[in-house]
mmCIF file of C-alpha atoms in Angstrom:
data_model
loop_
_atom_site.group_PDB
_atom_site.id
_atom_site.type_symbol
_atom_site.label_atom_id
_atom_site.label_comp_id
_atom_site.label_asym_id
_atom_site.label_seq_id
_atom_site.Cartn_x
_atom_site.Cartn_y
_atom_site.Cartn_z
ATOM 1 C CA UNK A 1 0.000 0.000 0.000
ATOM 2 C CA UNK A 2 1.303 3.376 -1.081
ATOM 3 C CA UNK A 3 1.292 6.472 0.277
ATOM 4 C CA UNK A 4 -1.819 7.899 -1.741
ATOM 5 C CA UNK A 5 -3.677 4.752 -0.437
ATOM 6 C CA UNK A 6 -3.575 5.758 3.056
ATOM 7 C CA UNK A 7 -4.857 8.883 2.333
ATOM 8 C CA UNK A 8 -8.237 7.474 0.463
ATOM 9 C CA UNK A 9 -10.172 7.101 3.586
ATOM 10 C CA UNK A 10 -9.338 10.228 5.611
ATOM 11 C CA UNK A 11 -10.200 11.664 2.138
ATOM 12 C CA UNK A 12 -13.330 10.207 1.717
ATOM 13 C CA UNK A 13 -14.001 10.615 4.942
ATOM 14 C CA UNK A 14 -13.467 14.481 4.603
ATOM 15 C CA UNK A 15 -15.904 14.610 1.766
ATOM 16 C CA UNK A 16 -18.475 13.028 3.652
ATOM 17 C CA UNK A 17 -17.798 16.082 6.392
ATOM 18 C CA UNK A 18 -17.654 18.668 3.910
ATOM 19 C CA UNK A 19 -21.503 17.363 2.414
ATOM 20 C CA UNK A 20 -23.103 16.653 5.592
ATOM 21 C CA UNK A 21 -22.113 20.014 8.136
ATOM 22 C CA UNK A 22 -22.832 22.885 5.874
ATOM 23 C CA UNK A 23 -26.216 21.343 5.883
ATOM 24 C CA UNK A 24 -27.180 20.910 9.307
ATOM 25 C CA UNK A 25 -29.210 23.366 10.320
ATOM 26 C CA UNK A 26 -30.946 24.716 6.520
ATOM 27 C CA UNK A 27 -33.681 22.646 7.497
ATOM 28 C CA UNK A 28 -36.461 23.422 10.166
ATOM 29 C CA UNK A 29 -37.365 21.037 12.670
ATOM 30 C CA UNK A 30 -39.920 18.590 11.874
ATOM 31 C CA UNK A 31 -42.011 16.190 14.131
ATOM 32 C CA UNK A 32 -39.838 13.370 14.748
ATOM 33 C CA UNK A 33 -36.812 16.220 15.554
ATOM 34 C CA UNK A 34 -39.224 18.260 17.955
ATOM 35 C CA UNK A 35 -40.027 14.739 19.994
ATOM 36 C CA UNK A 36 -36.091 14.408 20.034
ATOM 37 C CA UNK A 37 -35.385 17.850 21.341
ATOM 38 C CA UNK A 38 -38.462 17.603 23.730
ATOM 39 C CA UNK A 39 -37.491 14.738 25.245
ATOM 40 C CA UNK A 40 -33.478 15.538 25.691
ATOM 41 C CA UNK A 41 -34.082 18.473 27.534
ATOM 42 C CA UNK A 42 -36.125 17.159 30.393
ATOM 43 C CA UNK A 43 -34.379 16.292 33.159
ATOM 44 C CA UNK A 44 -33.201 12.749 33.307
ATOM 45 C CA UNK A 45 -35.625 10.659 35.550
ATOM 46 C CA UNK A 46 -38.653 11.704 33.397
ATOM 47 C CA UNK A 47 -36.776 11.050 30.177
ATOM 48 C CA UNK A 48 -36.293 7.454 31.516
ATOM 49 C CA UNK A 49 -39.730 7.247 31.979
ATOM 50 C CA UNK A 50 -41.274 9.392 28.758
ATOM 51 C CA UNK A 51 -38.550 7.868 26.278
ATOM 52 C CA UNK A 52 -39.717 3.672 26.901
ATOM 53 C CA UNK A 53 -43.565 5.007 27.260
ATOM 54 C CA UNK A 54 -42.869 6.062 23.500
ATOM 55 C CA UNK A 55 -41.495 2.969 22.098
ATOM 56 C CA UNK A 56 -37.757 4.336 21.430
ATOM 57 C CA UNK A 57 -34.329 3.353 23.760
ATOM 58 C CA UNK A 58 -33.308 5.905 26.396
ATOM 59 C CA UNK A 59 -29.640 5.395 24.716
ATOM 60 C CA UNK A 60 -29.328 8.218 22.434
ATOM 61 C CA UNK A 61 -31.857 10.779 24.048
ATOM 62 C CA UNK A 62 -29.598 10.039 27.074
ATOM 63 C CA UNK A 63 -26.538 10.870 24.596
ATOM 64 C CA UNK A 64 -28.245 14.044 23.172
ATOM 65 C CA UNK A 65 -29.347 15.275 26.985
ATOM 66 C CA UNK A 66 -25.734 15.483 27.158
ATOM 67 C CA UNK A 67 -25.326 16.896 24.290
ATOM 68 C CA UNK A 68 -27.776 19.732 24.916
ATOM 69 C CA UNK A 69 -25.675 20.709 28.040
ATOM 70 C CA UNK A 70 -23.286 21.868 25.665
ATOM 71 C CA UNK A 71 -25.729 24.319 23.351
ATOM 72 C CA UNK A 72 -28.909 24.060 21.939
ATOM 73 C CA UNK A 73 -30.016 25.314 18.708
ATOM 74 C CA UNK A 74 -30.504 22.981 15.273
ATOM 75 C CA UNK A 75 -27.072 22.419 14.712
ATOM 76 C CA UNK A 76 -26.403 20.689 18.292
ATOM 77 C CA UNK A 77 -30.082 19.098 17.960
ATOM 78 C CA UNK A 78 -28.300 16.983 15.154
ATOM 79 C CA UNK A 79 -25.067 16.949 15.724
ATOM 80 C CA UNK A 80 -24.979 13.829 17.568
ATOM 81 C CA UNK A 81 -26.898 12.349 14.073
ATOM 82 C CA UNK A 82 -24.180 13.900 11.986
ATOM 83 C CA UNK A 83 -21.245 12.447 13.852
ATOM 84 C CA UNK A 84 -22.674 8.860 14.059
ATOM 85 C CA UNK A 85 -23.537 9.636 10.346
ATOM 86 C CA UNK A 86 -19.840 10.469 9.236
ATOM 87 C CA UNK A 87 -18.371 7.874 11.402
ATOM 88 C CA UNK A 88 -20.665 4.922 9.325
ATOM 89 C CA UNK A 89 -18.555 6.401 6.343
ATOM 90 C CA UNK A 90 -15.288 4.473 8.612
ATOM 91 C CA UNK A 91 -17.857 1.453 9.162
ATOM 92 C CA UNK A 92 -18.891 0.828 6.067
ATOM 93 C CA UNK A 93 -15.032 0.881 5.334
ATOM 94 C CA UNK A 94 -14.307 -1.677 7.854
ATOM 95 C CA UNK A 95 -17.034 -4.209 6.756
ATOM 96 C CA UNK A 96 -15.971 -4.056 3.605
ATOM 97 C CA UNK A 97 -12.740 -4.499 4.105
ATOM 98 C CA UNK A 98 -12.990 -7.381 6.596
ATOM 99 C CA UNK A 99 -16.066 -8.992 4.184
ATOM 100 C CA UNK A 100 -13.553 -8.979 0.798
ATOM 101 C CA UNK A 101 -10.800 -6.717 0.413
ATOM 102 C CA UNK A 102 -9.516 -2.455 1.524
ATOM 103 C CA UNK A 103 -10.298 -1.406 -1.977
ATOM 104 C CA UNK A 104 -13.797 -2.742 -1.733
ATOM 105 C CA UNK A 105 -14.340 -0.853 1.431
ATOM 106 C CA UNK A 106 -12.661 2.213 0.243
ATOM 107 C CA UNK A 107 -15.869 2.054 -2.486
ATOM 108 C CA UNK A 108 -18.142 1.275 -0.084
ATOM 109 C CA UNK A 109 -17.138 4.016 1.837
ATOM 110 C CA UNK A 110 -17.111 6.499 -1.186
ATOM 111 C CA UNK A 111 -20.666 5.288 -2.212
ATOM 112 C CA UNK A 112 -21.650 5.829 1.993
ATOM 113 C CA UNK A 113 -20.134 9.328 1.804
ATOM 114 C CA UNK A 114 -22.604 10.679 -0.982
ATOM 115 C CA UNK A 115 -25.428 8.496 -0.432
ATOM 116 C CA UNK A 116 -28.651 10.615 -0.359
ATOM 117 C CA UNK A 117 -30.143 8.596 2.404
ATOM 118 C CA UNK A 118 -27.345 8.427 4.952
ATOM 119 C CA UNK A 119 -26.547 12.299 4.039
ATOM 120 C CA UNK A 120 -30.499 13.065 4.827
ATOM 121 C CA UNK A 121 -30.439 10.894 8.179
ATOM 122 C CA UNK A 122 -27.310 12.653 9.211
ATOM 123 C CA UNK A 123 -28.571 15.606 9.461
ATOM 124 C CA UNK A 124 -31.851 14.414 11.329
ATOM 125 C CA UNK A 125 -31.835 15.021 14.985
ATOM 126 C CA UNK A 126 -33.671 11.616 16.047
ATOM 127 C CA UNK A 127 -31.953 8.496 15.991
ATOM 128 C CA UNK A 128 -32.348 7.453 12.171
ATOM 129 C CA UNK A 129 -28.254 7.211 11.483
ATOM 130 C CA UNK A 130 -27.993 4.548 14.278
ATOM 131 C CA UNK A 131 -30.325 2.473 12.329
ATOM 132 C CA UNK A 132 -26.881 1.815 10.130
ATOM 133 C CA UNK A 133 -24.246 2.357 11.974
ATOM 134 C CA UNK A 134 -24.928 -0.244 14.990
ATOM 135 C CA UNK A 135 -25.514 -2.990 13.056
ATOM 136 C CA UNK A 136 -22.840 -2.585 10.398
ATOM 137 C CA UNK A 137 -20.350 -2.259 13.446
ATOM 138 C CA UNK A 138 -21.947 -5.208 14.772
ATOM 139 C CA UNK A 139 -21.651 -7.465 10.823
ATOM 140 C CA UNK A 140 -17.711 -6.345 11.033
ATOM 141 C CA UNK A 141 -16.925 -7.616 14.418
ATOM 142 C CA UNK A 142 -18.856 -11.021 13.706
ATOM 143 C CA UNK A 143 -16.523 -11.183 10.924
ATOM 144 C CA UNK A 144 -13.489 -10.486 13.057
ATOM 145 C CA UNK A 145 -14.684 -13.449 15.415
ATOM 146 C CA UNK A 146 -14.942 -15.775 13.106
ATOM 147 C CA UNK A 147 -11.785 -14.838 10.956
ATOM 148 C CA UNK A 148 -9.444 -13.998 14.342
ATOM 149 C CA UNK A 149 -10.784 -15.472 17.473
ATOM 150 C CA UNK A 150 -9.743 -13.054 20.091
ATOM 151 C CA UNK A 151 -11.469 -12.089 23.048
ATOM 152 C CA UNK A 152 -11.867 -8.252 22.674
ATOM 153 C CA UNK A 153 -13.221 -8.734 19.402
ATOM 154 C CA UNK A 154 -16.235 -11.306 21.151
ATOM 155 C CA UNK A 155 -16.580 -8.814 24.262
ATOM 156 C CA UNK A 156 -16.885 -6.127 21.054
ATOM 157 C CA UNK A 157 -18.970 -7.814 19.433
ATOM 158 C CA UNK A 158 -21.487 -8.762 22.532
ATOM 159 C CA UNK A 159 -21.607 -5.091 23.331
ATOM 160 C CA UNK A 160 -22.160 -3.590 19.821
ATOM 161 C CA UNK A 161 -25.176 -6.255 19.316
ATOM 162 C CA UNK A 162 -26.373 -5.425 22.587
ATOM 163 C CA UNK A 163 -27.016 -1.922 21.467
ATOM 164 C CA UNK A 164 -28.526 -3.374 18.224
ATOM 165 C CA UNK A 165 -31.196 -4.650 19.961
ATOM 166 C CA UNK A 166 -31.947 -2.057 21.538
ATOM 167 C CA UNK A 167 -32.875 -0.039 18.785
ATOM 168 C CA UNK A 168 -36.892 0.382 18.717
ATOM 169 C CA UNK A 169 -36.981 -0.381 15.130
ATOM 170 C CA UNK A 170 -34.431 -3.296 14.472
ATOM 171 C CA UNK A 171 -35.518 -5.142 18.036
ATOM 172 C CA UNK A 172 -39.296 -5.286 17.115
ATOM 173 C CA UNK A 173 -37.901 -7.951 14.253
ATOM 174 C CA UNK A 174 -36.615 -10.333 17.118
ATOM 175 C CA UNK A 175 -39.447 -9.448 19.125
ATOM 176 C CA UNK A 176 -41.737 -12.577 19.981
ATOM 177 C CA UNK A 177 -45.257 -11.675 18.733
#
């Protein structure tokens, strides 16, 4: 691998920066993003109790309480979206690198830097850009297990599916009825 090579991902992942932030706030808040910012800003013990009542994880409107501690405005309502949004760009990479080869996930990560879809979600304030990134982390460290059998890649692994599941829309699949 070359010099130029190395510098593909931090330049793809640049790109996907450079389309997603100047973005983040031209849009108003809709629904779904006023439920978010709602819920984030109440104090903790009735978020734990509002957030379930809903149907969604306490996870991320924990994360984006914290956030809001910070700032508030649209751009730190999504920010939290935009960062997990850019950092699939480096997951997508890893899966497919660990599924066939680094130049196949330096195009998978080119085609997750411009996607429409992941662009839109990243700039959403609720929890849409988990939707990919958790369980794409979770395919590349199954791979990793069975490929290298080490034990921080299973503890890894446990965790990163753990948090899978508890996303409200992927854990209603492997809900019993």
């Amino acid at each position: 691998m070359n010099k130029y090579q190395r510098l593909l991902l931090p330049a793809i992942i640049v790109a996907g920066v450079l389309v997603r932030l100047p973005f983040i706030g031209l849009k108003s808040l809709w629904y779904d993003e006023l439920y978010a910012v709602w819920a984030s800003s109440q104090p903790v013990d009735i978020l734990l109790t509002e957030v379930p009542a809903s149907g969604h994880p306490p996870i991320y409107y924990l994360v984006l309480h914290e956030v809001l501690r910070l700032g508030s405005g649209e751009l730190w309502f999504r920010m939290v979206s935009c960062i997990v949004g850019i950092a699939t760009i480096w997951f997508i990479f890893l899966l497919g690198k660990e599924l066939i080869s680094r130049r196949t996930g330096l195009w998978a990560a080119a085609l997750a830097a411009f996607c429409p879809y992941l662009i839109w979600y990243s700039l959403d304030a609720p929890n849409y850009a988990c939707l990919l990134a958790i369980p794409t982390l979770s395919c590349h460290f199954l791979l990793r297990c069975i490929t290298r059998d080490c034990w921080y890649n299973w503890c890894l692994l446990v965790l990163i599916t753990a948090a899978t599941l508890f996303s409200p829309y992927s854990s209603r699949v492997l809900r019993a009825p």
